[in-house]
Short mmCIF file of C-alpha atoms in Angstrom, two decimals:
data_model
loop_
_atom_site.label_atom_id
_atom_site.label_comp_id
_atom_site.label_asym_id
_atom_site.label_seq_id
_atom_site.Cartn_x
_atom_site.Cartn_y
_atom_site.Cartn_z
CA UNK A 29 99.22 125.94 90.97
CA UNK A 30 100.19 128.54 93.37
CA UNK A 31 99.39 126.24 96.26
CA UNK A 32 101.52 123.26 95.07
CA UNK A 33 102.40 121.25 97.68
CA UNK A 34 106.24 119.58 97.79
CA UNK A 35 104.92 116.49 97.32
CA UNK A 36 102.82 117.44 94.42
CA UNK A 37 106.30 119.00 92.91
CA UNK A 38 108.58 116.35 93.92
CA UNK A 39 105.63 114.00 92.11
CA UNK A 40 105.88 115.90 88.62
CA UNK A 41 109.71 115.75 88.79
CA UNK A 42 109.77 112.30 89.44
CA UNK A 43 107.62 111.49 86.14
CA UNK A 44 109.42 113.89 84.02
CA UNK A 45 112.28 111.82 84.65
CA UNK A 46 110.97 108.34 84.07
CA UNK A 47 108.45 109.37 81.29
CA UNK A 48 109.90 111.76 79.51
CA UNK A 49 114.22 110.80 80.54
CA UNK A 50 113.67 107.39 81.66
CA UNK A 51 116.36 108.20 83.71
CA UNK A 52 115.83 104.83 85.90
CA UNK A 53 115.62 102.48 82.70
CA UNK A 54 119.32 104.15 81.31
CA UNK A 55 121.05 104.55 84.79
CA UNK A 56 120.05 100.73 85.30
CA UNK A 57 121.12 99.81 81.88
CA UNK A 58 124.76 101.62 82.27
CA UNK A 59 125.27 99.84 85.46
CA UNK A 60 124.07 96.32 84.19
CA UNK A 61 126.95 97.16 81.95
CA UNK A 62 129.60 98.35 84.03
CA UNK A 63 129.12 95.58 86.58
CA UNK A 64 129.33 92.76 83.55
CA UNK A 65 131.91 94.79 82.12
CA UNK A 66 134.40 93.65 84.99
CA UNK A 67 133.77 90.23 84.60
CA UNK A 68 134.85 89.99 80.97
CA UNK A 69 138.09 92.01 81.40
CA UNK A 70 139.49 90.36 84.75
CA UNK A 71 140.14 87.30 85.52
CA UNK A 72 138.29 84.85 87.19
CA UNK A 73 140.24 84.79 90.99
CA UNK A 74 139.84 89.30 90.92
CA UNK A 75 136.59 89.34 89.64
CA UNK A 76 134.88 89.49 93.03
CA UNK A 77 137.48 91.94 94.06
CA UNK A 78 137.42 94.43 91.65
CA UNK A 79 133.07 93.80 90.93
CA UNK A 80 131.97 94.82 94.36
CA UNK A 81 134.20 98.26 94.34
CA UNK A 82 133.09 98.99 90.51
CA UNK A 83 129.75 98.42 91.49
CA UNK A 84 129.82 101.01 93.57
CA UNK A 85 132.00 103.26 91.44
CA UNK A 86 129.83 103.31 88.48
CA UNK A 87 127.36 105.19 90.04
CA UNK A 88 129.24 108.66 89.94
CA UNK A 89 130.35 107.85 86.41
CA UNK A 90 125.81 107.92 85.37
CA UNK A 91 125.72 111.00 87.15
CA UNK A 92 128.21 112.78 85.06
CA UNK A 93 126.10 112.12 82.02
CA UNK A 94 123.35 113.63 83.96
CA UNK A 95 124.52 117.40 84.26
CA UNK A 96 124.09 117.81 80.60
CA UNK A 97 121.02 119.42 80.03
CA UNK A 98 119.01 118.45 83.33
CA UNK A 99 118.26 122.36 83.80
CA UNK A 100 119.17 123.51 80.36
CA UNK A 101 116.36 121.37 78.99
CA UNK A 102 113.77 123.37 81.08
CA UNK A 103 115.45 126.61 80.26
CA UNK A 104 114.37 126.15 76.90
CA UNK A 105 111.19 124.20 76.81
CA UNK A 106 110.03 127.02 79.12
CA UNK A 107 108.96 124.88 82.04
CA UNK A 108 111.73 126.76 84.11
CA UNK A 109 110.61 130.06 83.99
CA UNK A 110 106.97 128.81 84.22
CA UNK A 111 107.76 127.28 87.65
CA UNK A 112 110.12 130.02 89.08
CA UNK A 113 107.05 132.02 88.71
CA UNK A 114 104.58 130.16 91.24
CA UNK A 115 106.72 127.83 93.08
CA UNK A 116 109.56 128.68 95.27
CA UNK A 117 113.38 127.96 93.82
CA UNK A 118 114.65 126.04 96.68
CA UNK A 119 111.07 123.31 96.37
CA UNK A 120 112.42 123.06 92.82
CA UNK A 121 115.80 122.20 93.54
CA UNK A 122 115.09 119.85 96.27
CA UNK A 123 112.57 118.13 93.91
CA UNK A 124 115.10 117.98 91.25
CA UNK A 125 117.42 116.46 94.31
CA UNK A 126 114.84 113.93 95.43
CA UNK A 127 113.80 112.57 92.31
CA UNK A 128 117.25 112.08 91.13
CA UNK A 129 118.16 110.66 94.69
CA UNK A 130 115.08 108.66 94.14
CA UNK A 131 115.67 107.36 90.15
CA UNK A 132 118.76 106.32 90.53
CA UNK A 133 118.48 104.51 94.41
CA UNK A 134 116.05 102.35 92.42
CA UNK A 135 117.94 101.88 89.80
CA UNK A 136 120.84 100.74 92.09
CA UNK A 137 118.78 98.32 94.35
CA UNK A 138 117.63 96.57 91.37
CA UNK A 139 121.12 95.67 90.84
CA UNK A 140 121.80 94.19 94.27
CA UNK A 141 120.65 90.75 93.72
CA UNK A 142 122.61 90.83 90.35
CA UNK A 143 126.09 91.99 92.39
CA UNK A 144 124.54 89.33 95.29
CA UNK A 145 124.60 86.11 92.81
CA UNK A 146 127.54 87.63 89.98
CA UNK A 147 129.73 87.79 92.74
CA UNK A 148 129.21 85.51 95.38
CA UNK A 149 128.85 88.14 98.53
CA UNK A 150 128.34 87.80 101.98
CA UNK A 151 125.54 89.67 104.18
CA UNK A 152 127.90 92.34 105.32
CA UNK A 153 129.37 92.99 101.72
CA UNK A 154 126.08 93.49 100.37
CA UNK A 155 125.08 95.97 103.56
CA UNK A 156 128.39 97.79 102.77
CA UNK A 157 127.36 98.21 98.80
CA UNK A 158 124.01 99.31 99.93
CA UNK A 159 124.98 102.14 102.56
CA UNK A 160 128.11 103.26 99.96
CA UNK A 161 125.32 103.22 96.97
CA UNK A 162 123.14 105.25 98.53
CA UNK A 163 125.67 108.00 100.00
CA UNK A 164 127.41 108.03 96.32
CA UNK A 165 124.18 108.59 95.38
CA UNK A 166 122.99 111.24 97.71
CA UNK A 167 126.47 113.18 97.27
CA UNK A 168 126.12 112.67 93.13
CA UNK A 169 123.22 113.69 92.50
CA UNK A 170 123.89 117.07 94.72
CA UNK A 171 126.73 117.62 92.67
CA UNK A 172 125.18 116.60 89.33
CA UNK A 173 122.59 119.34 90.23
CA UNK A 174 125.05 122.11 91.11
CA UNK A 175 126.71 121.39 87.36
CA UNK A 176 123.46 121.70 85.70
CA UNK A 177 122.84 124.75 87.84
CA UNK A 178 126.06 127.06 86.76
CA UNK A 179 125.89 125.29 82.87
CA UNK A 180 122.60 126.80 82.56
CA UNK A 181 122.99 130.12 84.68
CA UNK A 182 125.95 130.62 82.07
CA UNK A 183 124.94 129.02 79.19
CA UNK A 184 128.34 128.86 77.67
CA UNK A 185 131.71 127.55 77.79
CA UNK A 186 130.61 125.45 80.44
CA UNK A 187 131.42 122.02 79.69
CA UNK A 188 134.77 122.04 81.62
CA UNK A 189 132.17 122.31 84.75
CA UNK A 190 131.91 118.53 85.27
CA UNK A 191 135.23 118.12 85.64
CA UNK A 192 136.04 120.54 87.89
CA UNK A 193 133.10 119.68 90.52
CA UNK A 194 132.76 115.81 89.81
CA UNK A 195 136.03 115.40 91.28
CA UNK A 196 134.37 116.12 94.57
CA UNK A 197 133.04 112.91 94.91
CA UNK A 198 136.83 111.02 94.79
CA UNK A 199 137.36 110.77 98.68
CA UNK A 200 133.74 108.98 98.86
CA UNK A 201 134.65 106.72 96.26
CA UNK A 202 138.01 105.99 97.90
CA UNK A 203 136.24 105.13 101.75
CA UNK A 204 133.70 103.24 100.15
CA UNK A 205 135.80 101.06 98.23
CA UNK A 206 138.22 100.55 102.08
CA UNK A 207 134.63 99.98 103.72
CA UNK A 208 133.31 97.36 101.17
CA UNK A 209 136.60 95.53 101.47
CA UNK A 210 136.75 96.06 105.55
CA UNK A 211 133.19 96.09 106.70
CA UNK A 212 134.10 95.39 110.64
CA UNK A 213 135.46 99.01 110.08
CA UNK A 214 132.41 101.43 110.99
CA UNK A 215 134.25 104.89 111.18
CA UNK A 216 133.71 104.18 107.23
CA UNK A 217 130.82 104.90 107.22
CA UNK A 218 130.50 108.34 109.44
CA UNK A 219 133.55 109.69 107.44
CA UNK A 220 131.32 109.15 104.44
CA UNK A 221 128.04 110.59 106.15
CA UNK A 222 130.57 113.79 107.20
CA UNK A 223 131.70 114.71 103.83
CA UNK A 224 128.31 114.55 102.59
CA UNK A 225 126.77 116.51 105.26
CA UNK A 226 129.84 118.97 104.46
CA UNK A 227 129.09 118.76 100.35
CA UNK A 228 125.65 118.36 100.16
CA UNK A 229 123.62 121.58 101.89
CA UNK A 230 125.99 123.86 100.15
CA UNK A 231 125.48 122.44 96.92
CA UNK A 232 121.75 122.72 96.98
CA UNK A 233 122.18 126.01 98.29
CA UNK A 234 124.29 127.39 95.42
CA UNK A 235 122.17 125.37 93.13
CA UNK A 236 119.07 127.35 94.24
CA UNK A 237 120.85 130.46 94.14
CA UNK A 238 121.54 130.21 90.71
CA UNK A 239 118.23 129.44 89.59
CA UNK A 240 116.84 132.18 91.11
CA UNK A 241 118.55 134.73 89.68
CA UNK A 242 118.96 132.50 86.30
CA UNK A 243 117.20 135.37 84.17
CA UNK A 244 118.77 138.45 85.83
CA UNK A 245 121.67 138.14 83.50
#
């Protein structure tokens, strides 16, 4: 135990999500639903329009379901403090990060052929989902895990958290919705890889921070 390796951590975390959360199975299932959603409430000739941005968009909306409890749940089954004592906060973190990166990126590229034939997309449309998927995703679930992170280093009066930090991912959401509609536009894209490369470290940073010194209040 004292020797785990990251993979061996990053391993566990990924089958405490799926077997225990099935975190792929209900991130799918909310985005089967959000992208079918669209076609029942618009009509026909905006369908295509509005699908391929929601599809994208959906994604931080399962995240902010996923702050509640991710760390709060191993603060009280024990499994936190268990782990703090052997294995190194920042592997934890970055395992949490990976296999929520991970659950969710699978979740999403199940989807794609579903968006692909709902929607009627080109090559480039479906690159642009793809690339915007997974830096919504990268930048979510950083964010997701910095929420979790102060609601369980406080314990209370923290649901307002969410709101406050969530909102971090709106200038993603805004470039990848201008790059899905103008793919021939590539500065999209490194905009998007900036403000996650500006969001992302320091998240994961505070995020092990807090667990670290979670039971020294």
């Amino acid at each position: 135990m004292h020797k785990k390796t990251m993979k061996a951590i990053i391993k566990h975390e990924l089958m405490v999500q799926n077997k225990i959360n099935n975190l792929i199975k209900y991130t799918a299932i909310f985005m089967i639903f959000c992208i079918f959603s669209v076609t029942l409430i618009n009509p026909q000739e905006n369908v295509q329009i509005f699908g391929i941005i929601f599809s994208v968009i959906c994604i931080p909306l399962a995240f902010i379901g996923l702050t509640q409890g991710f760390v709060k749940a191993d603060i009280e089954d024990g499994s936190l403090e268990n782990s703090l004592v052997s294995i190194q906060t920042y592997k934890i973190v970055f395992a949490k990060y990976i296999a929520l990166c991970i659950c969710t990126l699978v979740s999403f590229t199940m989807l794609v052929p579903v968006i692909f034939i709902l929607y009627d997309l080109r090559i480039e449309n479906i690159i642009t989902i793809l690339f915007s998927g997974i830096m919504l995703i990268t930048l979510s679930a950083a964010l997701a895990l910095l929420t979790s992170a102060v609601q369980g280093y406080f314990r209370t009066n923290t649901n307002f958290l969410s709101i406050l930090i969530m909102p971090l991912i709106i200038p993603d959401i805004i470039i990848s919705g201008l790059f899905i509609q103008a793919p021939e536009n590539i500065y999209f894209a490194t905009i998007m890889f900036g403000i996650n490369m500006a969001i992302i470290p320091p998240s994961l940073y505070l995020s092990s921070y807090l667990l670290e010194n979670i039971y020294n209040i």
